CSV table of C-alpha atoms in Angstrom, one decimal:
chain,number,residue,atom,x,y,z
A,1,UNK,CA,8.9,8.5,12.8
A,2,UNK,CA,8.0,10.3,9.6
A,3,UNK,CA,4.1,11.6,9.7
A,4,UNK,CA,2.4,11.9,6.3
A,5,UNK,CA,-1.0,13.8,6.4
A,6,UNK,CA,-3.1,13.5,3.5
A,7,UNK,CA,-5.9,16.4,2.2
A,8,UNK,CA,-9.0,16.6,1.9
A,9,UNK,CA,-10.2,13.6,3.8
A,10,UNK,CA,-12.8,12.9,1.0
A,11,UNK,CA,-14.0,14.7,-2.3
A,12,UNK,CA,-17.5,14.6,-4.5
A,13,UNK,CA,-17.2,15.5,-8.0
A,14,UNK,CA,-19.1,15.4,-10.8
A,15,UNK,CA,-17.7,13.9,-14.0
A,16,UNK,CA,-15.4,16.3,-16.3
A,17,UNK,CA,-14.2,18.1,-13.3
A,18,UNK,CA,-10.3,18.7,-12.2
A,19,UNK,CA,-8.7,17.9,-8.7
A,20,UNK,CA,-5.9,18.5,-6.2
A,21,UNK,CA,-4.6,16.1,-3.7
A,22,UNK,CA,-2.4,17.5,-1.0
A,23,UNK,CA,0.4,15.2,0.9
A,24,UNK,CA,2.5,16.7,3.9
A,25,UNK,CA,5.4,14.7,5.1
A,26,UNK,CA,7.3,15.8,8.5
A,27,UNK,CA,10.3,14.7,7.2
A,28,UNK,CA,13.3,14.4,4.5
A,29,UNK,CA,12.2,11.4,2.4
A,30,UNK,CA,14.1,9.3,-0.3
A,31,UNK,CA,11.2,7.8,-1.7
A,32,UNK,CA,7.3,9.1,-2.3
A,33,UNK,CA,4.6,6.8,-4.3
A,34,UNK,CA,1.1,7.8,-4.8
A,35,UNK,CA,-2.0,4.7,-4.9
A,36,UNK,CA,-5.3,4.1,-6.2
A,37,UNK,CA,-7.1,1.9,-4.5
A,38,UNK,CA,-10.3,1.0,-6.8
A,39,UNK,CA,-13.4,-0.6,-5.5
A,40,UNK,CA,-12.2,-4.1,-5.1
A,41,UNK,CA,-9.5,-3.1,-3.0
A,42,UNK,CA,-6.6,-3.6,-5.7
A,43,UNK,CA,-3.2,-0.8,-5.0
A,44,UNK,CA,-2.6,0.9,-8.4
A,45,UNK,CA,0.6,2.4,-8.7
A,46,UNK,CA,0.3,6.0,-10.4
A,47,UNK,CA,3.9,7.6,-9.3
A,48,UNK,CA,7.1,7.1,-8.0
A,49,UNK,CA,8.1,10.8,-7.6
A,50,UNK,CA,10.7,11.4,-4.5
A,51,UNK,CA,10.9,14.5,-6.1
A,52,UNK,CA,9.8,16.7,-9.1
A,53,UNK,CA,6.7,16.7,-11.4
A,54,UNK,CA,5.5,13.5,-14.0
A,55,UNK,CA,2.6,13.4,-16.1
A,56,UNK,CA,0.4,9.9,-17.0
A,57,UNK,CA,-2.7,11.0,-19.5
A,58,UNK,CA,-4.8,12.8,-17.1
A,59,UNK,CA,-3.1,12.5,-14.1
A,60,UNK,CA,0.1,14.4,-13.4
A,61,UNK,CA,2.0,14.7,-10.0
A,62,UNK,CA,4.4,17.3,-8.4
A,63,UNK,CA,6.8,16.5,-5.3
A,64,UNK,CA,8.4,19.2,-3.7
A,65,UNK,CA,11.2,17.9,-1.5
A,66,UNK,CA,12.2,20.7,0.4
A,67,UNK,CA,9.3,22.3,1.9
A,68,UNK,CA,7.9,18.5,2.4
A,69,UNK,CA,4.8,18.2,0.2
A,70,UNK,CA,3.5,16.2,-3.1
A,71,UNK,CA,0.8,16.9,-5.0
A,72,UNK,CA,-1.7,15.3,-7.0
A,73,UNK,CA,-3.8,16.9,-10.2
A,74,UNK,CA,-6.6,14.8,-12.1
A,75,UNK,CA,-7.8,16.4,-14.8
A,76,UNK,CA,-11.6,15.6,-16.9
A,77,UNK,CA,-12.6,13.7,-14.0
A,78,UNK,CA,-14.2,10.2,-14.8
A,79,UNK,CA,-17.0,8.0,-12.6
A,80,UNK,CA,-14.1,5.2,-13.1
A,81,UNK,CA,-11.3,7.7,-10.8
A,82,UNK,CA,-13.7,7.2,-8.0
A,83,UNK,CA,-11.7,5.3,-4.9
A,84,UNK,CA,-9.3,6.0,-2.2
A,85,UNK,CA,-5.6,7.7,-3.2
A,86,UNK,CA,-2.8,7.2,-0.7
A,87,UNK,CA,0.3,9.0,-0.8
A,88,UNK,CA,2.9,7.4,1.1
A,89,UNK,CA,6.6,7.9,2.0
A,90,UNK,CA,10.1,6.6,2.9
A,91,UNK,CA,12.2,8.3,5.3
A,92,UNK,CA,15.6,8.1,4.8
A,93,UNK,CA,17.5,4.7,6.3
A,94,UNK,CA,13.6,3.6,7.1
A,95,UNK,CA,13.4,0.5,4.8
A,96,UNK,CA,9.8,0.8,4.5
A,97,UNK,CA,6.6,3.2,3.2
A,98,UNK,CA,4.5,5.3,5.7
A,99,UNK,CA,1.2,5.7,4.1
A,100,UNK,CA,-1.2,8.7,4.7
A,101,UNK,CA,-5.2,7.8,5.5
A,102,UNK,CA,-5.9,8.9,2.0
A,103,UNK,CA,-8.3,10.6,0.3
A,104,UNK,CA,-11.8,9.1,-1.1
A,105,UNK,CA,-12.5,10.5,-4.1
A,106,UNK,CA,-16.1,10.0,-5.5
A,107,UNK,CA,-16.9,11.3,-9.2
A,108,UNK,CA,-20.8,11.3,-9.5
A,109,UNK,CA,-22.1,11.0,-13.4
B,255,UNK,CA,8.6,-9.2,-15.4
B,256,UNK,CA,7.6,-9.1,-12.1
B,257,UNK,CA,4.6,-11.0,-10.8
B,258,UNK,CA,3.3,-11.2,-6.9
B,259,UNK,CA,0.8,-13.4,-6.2
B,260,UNK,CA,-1.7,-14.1,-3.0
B,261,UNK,CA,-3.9,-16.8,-2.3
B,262,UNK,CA,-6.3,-17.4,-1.1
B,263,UNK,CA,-8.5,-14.1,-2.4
B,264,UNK,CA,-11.2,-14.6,0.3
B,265,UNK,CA,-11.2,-16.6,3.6
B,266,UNK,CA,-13.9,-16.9,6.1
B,267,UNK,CA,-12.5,-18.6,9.5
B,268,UNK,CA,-13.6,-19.0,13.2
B,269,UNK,CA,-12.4,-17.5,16.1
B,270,UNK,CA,-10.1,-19.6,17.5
B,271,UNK,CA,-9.0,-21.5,14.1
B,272,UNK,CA,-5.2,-21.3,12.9
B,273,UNK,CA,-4.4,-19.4,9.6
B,274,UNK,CA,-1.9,-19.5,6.7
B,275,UNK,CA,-1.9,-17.1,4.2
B,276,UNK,CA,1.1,-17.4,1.0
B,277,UNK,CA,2.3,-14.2,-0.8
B,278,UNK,CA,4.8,-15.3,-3.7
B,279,UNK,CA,6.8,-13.5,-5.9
B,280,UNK,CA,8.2,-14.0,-9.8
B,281,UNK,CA,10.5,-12.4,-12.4
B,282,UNK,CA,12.9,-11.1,-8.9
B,283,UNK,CA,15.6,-12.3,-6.4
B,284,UNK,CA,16.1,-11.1,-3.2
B,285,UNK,CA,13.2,-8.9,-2.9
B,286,UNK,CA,11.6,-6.8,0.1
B,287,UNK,CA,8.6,-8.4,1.1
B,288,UNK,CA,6.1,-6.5,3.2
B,289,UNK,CA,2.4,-7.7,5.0
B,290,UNK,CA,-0.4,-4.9,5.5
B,291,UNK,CA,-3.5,-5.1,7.1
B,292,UNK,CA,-6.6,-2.5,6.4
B,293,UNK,CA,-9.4,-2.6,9.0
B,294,UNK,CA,-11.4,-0.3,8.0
B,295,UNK,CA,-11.4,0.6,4.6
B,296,UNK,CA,-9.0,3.6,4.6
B,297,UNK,CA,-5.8,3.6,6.2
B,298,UNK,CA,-2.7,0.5,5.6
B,299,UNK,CA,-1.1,-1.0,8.6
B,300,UNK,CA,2.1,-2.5,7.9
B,301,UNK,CA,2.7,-5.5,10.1
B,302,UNK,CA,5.7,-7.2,9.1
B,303,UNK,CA,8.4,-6.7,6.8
B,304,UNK,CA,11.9,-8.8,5.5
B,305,UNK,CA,14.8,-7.9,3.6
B,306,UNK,CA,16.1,-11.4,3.0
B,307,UNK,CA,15.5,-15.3,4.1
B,308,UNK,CA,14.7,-15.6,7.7
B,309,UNK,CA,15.1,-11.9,8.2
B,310,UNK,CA,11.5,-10.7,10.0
B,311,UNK,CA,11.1,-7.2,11.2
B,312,UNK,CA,7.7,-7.1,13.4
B,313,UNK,CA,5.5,-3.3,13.3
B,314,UNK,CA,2.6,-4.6,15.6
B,315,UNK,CA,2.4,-7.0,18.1
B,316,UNK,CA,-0.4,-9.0,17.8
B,317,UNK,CA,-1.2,-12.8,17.5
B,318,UNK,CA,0.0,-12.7,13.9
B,319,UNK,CA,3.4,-14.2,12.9
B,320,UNK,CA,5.4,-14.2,9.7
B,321,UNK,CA,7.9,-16.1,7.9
B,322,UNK,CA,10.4,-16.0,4.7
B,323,UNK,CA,11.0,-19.7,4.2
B,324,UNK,CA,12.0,-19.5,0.7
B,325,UNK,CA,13.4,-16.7,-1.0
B,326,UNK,CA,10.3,-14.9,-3.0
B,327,UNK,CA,7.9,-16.6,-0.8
B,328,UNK,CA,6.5,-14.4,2.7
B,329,UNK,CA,4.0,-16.5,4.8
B,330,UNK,CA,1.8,-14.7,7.2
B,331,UNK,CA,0.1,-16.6,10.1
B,332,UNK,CA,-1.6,-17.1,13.0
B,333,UNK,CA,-2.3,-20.1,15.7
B,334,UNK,CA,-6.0,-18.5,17.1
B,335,UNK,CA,-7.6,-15.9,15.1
B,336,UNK,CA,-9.1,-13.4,16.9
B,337,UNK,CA,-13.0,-11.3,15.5
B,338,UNK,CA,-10.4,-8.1,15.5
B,339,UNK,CA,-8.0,-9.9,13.1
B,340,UNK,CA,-10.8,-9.7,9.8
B,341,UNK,CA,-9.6,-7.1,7.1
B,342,UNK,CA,-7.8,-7.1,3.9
B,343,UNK,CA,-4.3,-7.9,3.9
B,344,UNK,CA,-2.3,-7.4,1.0
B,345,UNK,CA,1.2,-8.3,0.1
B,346,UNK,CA,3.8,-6.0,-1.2
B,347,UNK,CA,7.4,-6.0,-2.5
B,348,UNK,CA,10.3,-4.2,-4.2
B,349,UNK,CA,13.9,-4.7,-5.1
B,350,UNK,CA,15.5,-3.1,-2.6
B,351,UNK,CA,14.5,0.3,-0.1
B,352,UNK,CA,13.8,3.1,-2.1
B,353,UNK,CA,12.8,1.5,-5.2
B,354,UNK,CA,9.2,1.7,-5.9
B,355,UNK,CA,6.6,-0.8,-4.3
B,356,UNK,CA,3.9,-2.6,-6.1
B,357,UNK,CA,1.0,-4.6,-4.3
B,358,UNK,CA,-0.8,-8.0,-4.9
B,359,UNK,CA,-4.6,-8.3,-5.3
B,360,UNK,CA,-5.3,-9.1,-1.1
B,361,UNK,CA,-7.1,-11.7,0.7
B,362,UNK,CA,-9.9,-11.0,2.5
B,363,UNK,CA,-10.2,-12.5,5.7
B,364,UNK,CA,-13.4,-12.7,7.5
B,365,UNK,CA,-13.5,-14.0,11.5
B,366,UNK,CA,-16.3,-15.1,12.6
């Protein structure tokens, strides 16, 4: 099946500075979300990008279909960004999300 | 719009007891419904998934069991909990494959 590998593993920041978060997928793919999973274990949805860049406030998102990687910026980093960010991905005919082991994200004051 | 719901938000059971926990969904028909577990704070393990009433697709065997019996409504259980079965398990639909997913809040679940 479709592998997803998510980078860096985990990331200290302090507040007020920008990020990159890298997501490899082996695969075509049809669909591609990226999650933010906050303290209390709730998923927030940030994108639904299968392919192509969006932009929420300070977070914006790039998917580049054919060489098979998404990325994602945060920009003026704030103590409430801290969590765990999940890309995940549909392969094609698949019916259902592969997620990456995400990246923790801590943003110190 | 859409709603999903999960109850109930934290459970604490003993080894051996049975469990039921209820995922619904509002504001959709026909949706995909989708169980996840996550052991150990990072990664999601889908376990089950269903693309209509009475339709269950299994990731994982395990002493877990899941059923659709209504249409918005995805029922996870078990008949003997096991210590290894603790984690958060969180719910999850769409409208149809490649549409975007969206989560409920999770329940808890703590064997001991």
């Amino acid at each position: 099946g479709i592998q997803v590998e998510q980078s860096p593993p985990d990331l200290i920041l302090q507040e007020g500075a920008n990020s990159t978060l890298r997501c490899n997928f082996s695969d075509s793919v049809n669909n591609l979300q990226w999650f933010h999973q906050n303290p209390w274990g709730q998923l927030i949805n940030l994108f639904y990008i299968p392919s192509g860049t969006k932009q929420n406030g300070r977070l914006s998102a790039t998917t580049v279909a054919t060489e098979r990687y998404s990325l994602l910026y945060i920009s003026s980093s704030q103590t409430t960004d801290s969590g765990v960010y999940f890309c995940a991905v549909e392969g094609q005919g698949a019916q259902k999300l592969v997620f990456g082991q995400g990246t923790r994200l801590t943003i110190n004051p | 719009s859409q709603t999903i719901h999960q109850w109930p938000a934290t459970l604490v059971q003993p080894v051996g007891s049975p469990l039921s926990l209820e995922c619904t969904v509002e504001g959709t028909s026909n949706p995909n419904l989708y169980w996840y577990r996550q052991a150990a704070g990072r990664g999601l393990q889908l376990l089950f998934y269903s693309v209509g009433i009475g339709q269950i697709s299994s990731e994982v065997p395990q002493n877990l069991s899941a059923s659709r019996p209504q249409d918005r409504q995805f029922i996870l259980s078990s008949k003997k909990l096991l210590l290894s079965d603790s984690g958060f398990y969180l719910c999850a639909w769409r409208e149809d494959s490649y549409n975007e997913q969206f989560f409920g809040p999770g329940t808890r679940l703590t064997v001991l």
